[in-house]
C-alpha cells in the first residue's frame, strides 16, 4: 500500500490548491480542507520514511572502521560535521557550538569511555552509564560519546534522590554514574549506597570531589578528537537497546523505558514531519532526561541539521527576549510553558519575533487560543506520543484542542486504532465474545494509560489519564508511589492519593486524603519534611484532606473518582483541608481566603 500511496498523492497534490476556488461555499469545504492537510502530511511522512530508510542502509553498507557505519545517532552527527561543519548546532548560555565542534567533543568523550575498559570502571560493550546532569552541552557530548563507544546511556531525572534514585540505577543495570557537581550536596546521603552498589562515580567538573570520584570532563579533554571506528556502536539489530529513559509509569516507582536504535532513528524524522527545515532555529527548554527534550528536541534537530537554543531552565520572563536575540523560528513546548507565557505581563519583545511554529503536547484549548491570539501569527502543532509507546499523532491541521487526526490516510502511514473504555470500571469495553470493541480477534494492543476521544470530524483529543496516575507540571504522578511514601509516617493510618483539577492550571494537582492513627495528631511540619525528602517536587501533594475514614467502593477499593470530583473547596467540604505553601515550606490550613487567593493566582502551588 505504501509503495502505491506516494505516487497517487503526488499526482493529486497539484490539484488541491484549486479546491477553494471551485468549492468555497459547499458545506463539505471544511472536510475538503482537512483532506488537503491529510494528503500533504501523508506525502511528507512518506518522504521522511524514505530518507530515514536511506540513512539506515547507508550506515549498514559503510566501512566498519569509519564513523559512517555506526549507530544512527553517531552516523548522523558525523555526516552533519562533514556537510555543515561551521553551521551552529547548539547555542547555550552565550556559547556557540558548531556541528564540527559537537563531533570533536563527543569523539573525545567516546575515547574517554573506551579507555575505561582496562581501568577501574571496567566498562564493556553494551554496559549502561547513568547520566544525572542538567540540560546543557556536557549532557550532549557525554550522551553522544556513550553512543559512539557502544555503551548505553540512562537519563536519570535530576530530582530523584534516595530510594527512587537507587531503584532507577538498579533497574537499568547501571555500571557507572556521571553527575553534576552542583548535585553533590543533595546526594551526600546517597553516596555510601551508590558506592555499595559497585558504581563507578564520575563528576563533570573540577570542584572538590569526594574520594574515588574523578572529573570525567578533564579525562575527555586529554583525549584525541578523531572519530572512533563505527563498528563499536553499530547495533546487531535495530531493535537492540540504545538507551534508557525513565518514565513516571502508571504505578509505583519510575520505570526504565527501553529505547531501541530504531526509535532513535525514527525520532530523527520528528521535525521533518512537523514541517521544520535546516535553517530553523529551535528553542528547547525541556529536561533532556525526558523523551520530548532529548529524542524529539535534540535528535529531531539532528534529523534536519538545524540549530537548537538549549536552556537549562525555562524562564517565561526571558523567553521572548531570547527569541529576539537568537532569531528563534520554532518553539518546542509542553502545555504548562505556554500557560506561563500567556500569564506574563505584555512586553515589547513579544512583538516582531520570528517564531512561526510551536510544537509540543499538553496544550489546553483555552491556553491555545490565548497563545495564538496574543503571540501570533504562528502555527501550533500539537502532538501525542509516549516514551515507550508505539503510536504517535500530529495535529497538522491546527484544529484547536486536538492532538491529531484519525483519518484513513493518516492510518495508512501510521496505523493505529482506538478501543472503547469504561471510565467507571477502569477497563476496556468488550463485546459478547470478550473482545475489545473495534479490534479483531487475535489483535494485541498497547495500553497507553491515556483516554483519547475521537470526535465526529475525525479529530483526536486527549481527555485524561486512566487508573491510578495523573499528570502535573508535565510529569506523570503515580498515586501508589506517593501513597507509599506517606504511609511510612507513623501518625497516618490510611492514605488515598488522587488528582484534582485546579482552575487555570494544566493537568491535575496531587491531593491526599488522610486518616490519623489513634492517638496521634497531624504533624504538618514532619509531613512536609518527609515528602520533600522522598518525593520529587512535582509529585508532592498540593492539598491534604483529613478524614475519619476513607471512602471505598463495594469491593473495598479506594474511591478516587468521587473524592476527586469533590475537590478542595473549603466552603463545600466540612473536613479540615490544607494547602502546600512552597514559600513557607509547609502545609497551611486551606481557608476560604487562601482558596480565593489560589483561584486568583496570588497563591502559587
CSV table of C-alpha atoms in Angstrom, one decimal, residues 313-529:
chain,number,residue,atom,x,y,z
A,313,UNK,CA,15.7,26.2,32.8
A,314,UNK,CA,12.7,27.8,31.3
A,315,UNK,CA,12.1,31.5,32.1
A,316,UNK,CA,8.8,33.0,30.9
A,317,UNK,CA,10.1,36.5,31.6
A,318,UNK,CA,13.2,35.9,29.4
A,319,UNK,CA,11.6,33.8,26.7
A,320,UNK,CA,10.7,36.5,24.1
A,321,UNK,CA,14.0,38.3,24.6
A,322,UNK,CA,15.8,35.0,23.9
A,323,UNK,CA,13.7,34.6,20.8
A,324,UNK,CA,14.6,38.0,19.6
A,325,UNK,CA,18.3,37.7,20.4
A,326,UNK,CA,18.7,34.3,18.6
A,327,UNK,CA,16.2,34.7,15.8
A,328,UNK,CA,14.2,31.7,17.0
A,329,UNK,CA,11.7,30.3,14.5
A,330,UNK,CA,10.5,27.1,16.2
A,331,UNK,CA,9.5,26.6,19.9
A,332,UNK,CA,9.1,23.2,21.4
A,333,UNK,CA,6.7,23.3,24.4
A,334,UNK,CA,4.7,21.4,26.9
A,335,UNK,CA,1.4,23.0,27.7
A,336,UNK,CA,2.5,24.3,31.0
A,337,UNK,CA,5.1,26.5,29.4
A,338,UNK,CA,2.5,28.2,27.1
A,339,UNK,CA,0.3,28.9,30.1
A,340,UNK,CA,3.3,30.6,31.9
A,341,UNK,CA,3.8,32.8,28.8
A,342,UNK,CA,0.2,33.9,28.4
A,343,UNK,CA,0.1,34.8,32.1
A,344,UNK,CA,3.1,37.1,31.8
A,345,UNK,CA,2.5,40.9,31.5
A,346,UNK,CA,2.9,42.2,28.0
A,347,UNK,CA,6.4,43.2,26.8
A,348,UNK,CA,7.9,44.8,23.7
A,349,UNK,CA,9.9,41.6,23.0
A,350,UNK,CA,6.8,39.5,22.3
A,351,UNK,CA,6.0,41.5,19.2
A,352,UNK,CA,8.0,41.3,16.0
A,353,UNK,CA,9.5,37.9,16.8
A,354,UNK,CA,10.3,35.3,14.1
A,355,UNK,CA,8.6,32.3,15.8
A,356,UNK,CA,6.4,30.7,13.1
A,357,UNK,CA,5.9,27.2,14.6
A,358,UNK,CA,5.2,26.0,18.2
A,359,UNK,CA,5.4,22.2,18.5
A,360,UNK,CA,4.6,20.1,21.6
A,361,UNK,CA,2.0,18.4,23.7
A,362,UNK,CA,-0.4,19.1,26.6
A,363,UNK,CA,-1.7,22.5,25.4
A,364,UNK,CA,-5.2,23.1,26.7
A,365,UNK,CA,-7.7,24.7,24.2
A,366,UNK,CA,-8.2,27.9,26.2
A,367,UNK,CA,-4.5,28.4,26.6
A,368,UNK,CA,-4.0,27.6,22.9
A,369,UNK,CA,-6.4,30.3,21.8
A,370,UNK,CA,-4.9,32.9,24.1
A,371,UNK,CA,-1.4,32.0,23.0
A,372,UNK,CA,-2.2,32.3,19.3
A,373,UNK,CA,-4.3,35.5,19.7
A,374,UNK,CA,-1.6,37.2,21.7
A,375,UNK,CA,1.6,36.0,20.1
A,376,UNK,CA,0.5,35.1,16.6
A,377,UNK,CA,0.5,34.8,13.7
A,378,UNK,CA,2.1,31.4,14.2
A,379,UNK,CA,1.2,27.7,13.8
A,380,UNK,CA,0.6,25.5,16.8
A,381,UNK,CA,1.3,21.8,16.1
A,382,UNK,CA,0.1,19.7,19.0
A,383,UNK,CA,1.3,16.1,19.1
A,384,UNK,CA,0.6,13.0,21.1
A,385,UNK,CA,3.0,10.1,21.9
A,386,UNK,CA,4.7,8.1,24.7
A,387,UNK,CA,8.3,7.3,25.5
A,388,UNK,CA,7.7,3.6,25.3
A,389,UNK,CA,4.6,3.8,23.0
A,390,UNK,CA,4.0,2.5,19.5
A,391,UNK,CA,1.7,5.3,18.3
A,392,UNK,CA,2.1,9.0,17.6
A,393,UNK,CA,-0.3,11.6,16.2
A,394,UNK,CA,0.2,15.1,14.8
A,395,UNK,CA,-2.4,17.8,14.7
A,396,UNK,CA,-1.1,19.2,11.4
A,397,UNK,CA,-4.4,20.9,10.6
A,398,UNK,CA,-4.1,23.3,13.6
A,399,UNK,CA,-7.5,22.4,15.0
A,400,UNK,CA,-7.5,23.9,18.5
A,401,UNK,CA,-7.7,21.3,21.2
A,402,UNK,CA,-6.9,18.3,19.0
A,403,UNK,CA,-3.8,16.1,19.2
A,404,UNK,CA,-4.1,14.6,15.8
A,405,UNK,CA,-6.3,13.1,13.1
A,406,UNK,CA,-7.8,9.6,12.9
A,407,UNK,CA,-8.3,9.9,9.1
A,408,UNK,CA,-8.0,6.9,6.7
A,409,UNK,CA,-4.9,8.5,5.1
A,410,UNK,CA,-3.1,9.0,8.4
A,411,UNK,CA,-3.7,5.4,9.4
A,412,UNK,CA,-2.1,4.2,6.2
A,413,UNK,CA,1.1,6.0,7.2
A,414,UNK,CA,0.9,5.4,11.0
A,415,UNK,CA,-1.6,2.6,11.7
A,416,UNK,CA,-3.4,2.7,15.0
A,417,UNK,CA,-6.9,2.0,16.4
A,418,UNK,CA,-8.8,3.3,19.4
A,419,UNK,CA,-10.8,0.9,21.7
A,420,UNK,CA,-13.7,1.9,23.8
A,421,UNK,CA,-13.1,2.4,27.5
A,422,UNK,CA,-15.4,2.4,30.6
A,423,UNK,CA,-14.2,5.1,33.0
A,424,UNK,CA,-16.4,3.7,35.8
A,425,UNK,CA,-14.8,0.3,35.8
A,426,UNK,CA,-11.4,1.3,34.5
A,427,UNK,CA,-11.5,-1.4,31.9
A,428,UNK,CA,-11.9,-1.6,28.1
A,429,UNK,CA,-15.5,-2.2,26.9
A,430,UNK,CA,-15.8,-5.7,25.4
A,431,UNK,CA,-18.4,-7.4,23.2
A,432,UNK,CA,-20.2,-10.7,23.9
A,433,UNK,CA,-17.1,-12.6,22.8
A,434,UNK,CA,-14.9,-10.8,25.3
A,435,UNK,CA,-13.0,-8.9,22.7
A,436,UNK,CA,-12.3,-5.2,22.8
A,437,UNK,CA,-14.6,-3.2,20.5
A,438,UNK,CA,-13.2,-2.1,17.1
A,439,UNK,CA,-10.5,-4.7,17.2
A,440,UNK,CA,-10.5,-8.2,15.6
A,441,UNK,CA,-9.8,-11.5,17.4
A,442,UNK,CA,-6.2,-12.1,17.9
A,443,UNK,CA,-5.1,-8.5,17.9
A,444,UNK,CA,-2.7,-7.3,20.5
A,445,UNK,CA,-2.8,-3.8,22.0
A,446,UNK,CA,-0.6,-1.3,23.9
A,447,UNK,CA,-2.2,0.2,26.9
A,448,UNK,CA,-1.2,3.9,26.8
A,449,UNK,CA,-2.8,4.8,30.1
A,450,UNK,CA,-4.4,7.7,28.3
A,451,UNK,CA,-8.0,8.4,27.4
A,452,UNK,CA,-8.3,9.8,23.8
A,453,UNK,CA,-11.6,10.9,22.3
A,454,UNK,CA,-12.3,10.9,18.6
A,455,UNK,CA,-14.9,13.5,17.6
A,456,UNK,CA,-17.4,13.3,14.7
A,457,UNK,CA,-14.9,15.2,12.4
A,458,UNK,CA,-12.1,12.7,12.9
A,459,UNK,CA,-10.0,14.8,15.3
A,460,UNK,CA,-8.4,13.2,18.3
A,461,UNK,CA,-8.5,14.9,21.7
A,462,UNK,CA,-6.5,14.0,24.9
A,463,UNK,CA,-9.1,13.5,27.7
A,464,UNK,CA,-7.3,12.3,30.8
A,465,UNK,CA,-5.0,9.6,32.3
A,466,UNK,CA,-6.6,6.4,33.3
A,467,UNK,CA,-6.3,4.4,36.5
A,468,UNK,CA,-4.0,5.5,39.3
A,469,UNK,CA,-2.0,8.1,37.5
A,470,UNK,CA,-2.5,11.8,36.8
A,471,UNK,CA,-0.4,14.5,35.1
A,472,UNK,CA,1.0,17.6,36.8
A,473,UNK,CA,3.8,20.0,35.7
A,474,UNK,CA,4.3,17.9,32.6
A,475,UNK,CA,5.0,14.8,34.7
A,476,UNK,CA,3.1,11.6,35.3
A,477,UNK,CA,2.4,11.1,39.0
A,478,UNK,CA,1.8,7.6,40.3
A,479,UNK,CA,-0.6,7.8,43.2
A,480,UNK,CA,0.7,4.5,44.6
A,481,UNK,CA,4.2,5.8,44.9
A,482,UNK,CA,3.0,9.0,46.7
A,483,UNK,CA,0.8,6.9,49.0
A,484,UNK,CA,3.6,4.5,49.9
A,485,UNK,CA,5.8,7.4,50.9
A,486,UNK,CA,3.0,9.0,53.1
A,487,UNK,CA,2.1,5.6,54.7
A,488,UNK,CA,5.6,5.3,56.3
A,489,UNK,CA,4.7,8.2,58.6
A,490,UNK,CA,3.7,6.7,62.0
A,491,UNK,CA,0.8,9.1,62.6
A,492,UNK,CA,-1.0,8.1,59.4
A,493,UNK,CA,-3.3,5.1,59.3
A,494,UNK,CA,-4.8,5.3,55.8
A,495,UNK,CA,-3.9,7.3,52.7
A,496,UNK,CA,-5.7,7.9,49.4
A,497,UNK,CA,-3.9,9.9,46.8
A,498,UNK,CA,-5.6,11.3,43.7
A,499,UNK,CA,-5.5,14.2,41.3
A,500,UNK,CA,-7.8,17.3,41.3
A,501,UNK,CA,-8.4,19.9,38.7
A,502,UNK,CA,-7.2,23.4,39.6
A,503,UNK,CA,-8.7,26.3,37.6
A,504,UNK,CA,-6.0,27.9,35.4
A,505,UNK,CA,-3.6,25.0,35.7
A,506,UNK,CA,-2.6,22.3,33.3
A,507,UNK,CA,-3.2,18.7,34.4
A,508,UNK,CA,-4.3,17.8,37.9
A,509,UNK,CA,-2.7,18.6,41.2
A,510,UNK,CA,-2.0,15.9,43.8
A,511,UNK,CA,-4.3,15.7,46.8
A,512,UNK,CA,-4.1,13.2,49.7
A,513,UNK,CA,-7.0,12.1,51.9
A,514,UNK,CA,-5.5,11.2,55.3
A,515,UNK,CA,-6.8,9.2,58.3
A,516,UNK,CA,-4.9,9.6,61.5
A,517,UNK,CA,-3.6,6.6,63.6
A,518,UNK,CA,-5.0,7.0,67.1
A,519,UNK,CA,-4.0,8.6,69.3
A,520,UNK,CA,-1.6,10.6,67.1
A,521,UNK,CA,-2.2,14.1,65.8
A,522,UNK,CA,-1.4,15.6,62.4
A,523,UNK,CA,2.2,16.9,62.3
A,524,UNK,CA,2.3,19.2,59.2
A,525,UNK,CA,5.9,20.1,59.6
A,526,UNK,CA,7.0,16.5,59.8
A,527,UNK,CA,4.8,15.6,56.9
A,528,UNK,CA,6.2,18.4,54.7
A,529,UNK,CA,9.8,17.4,55.5
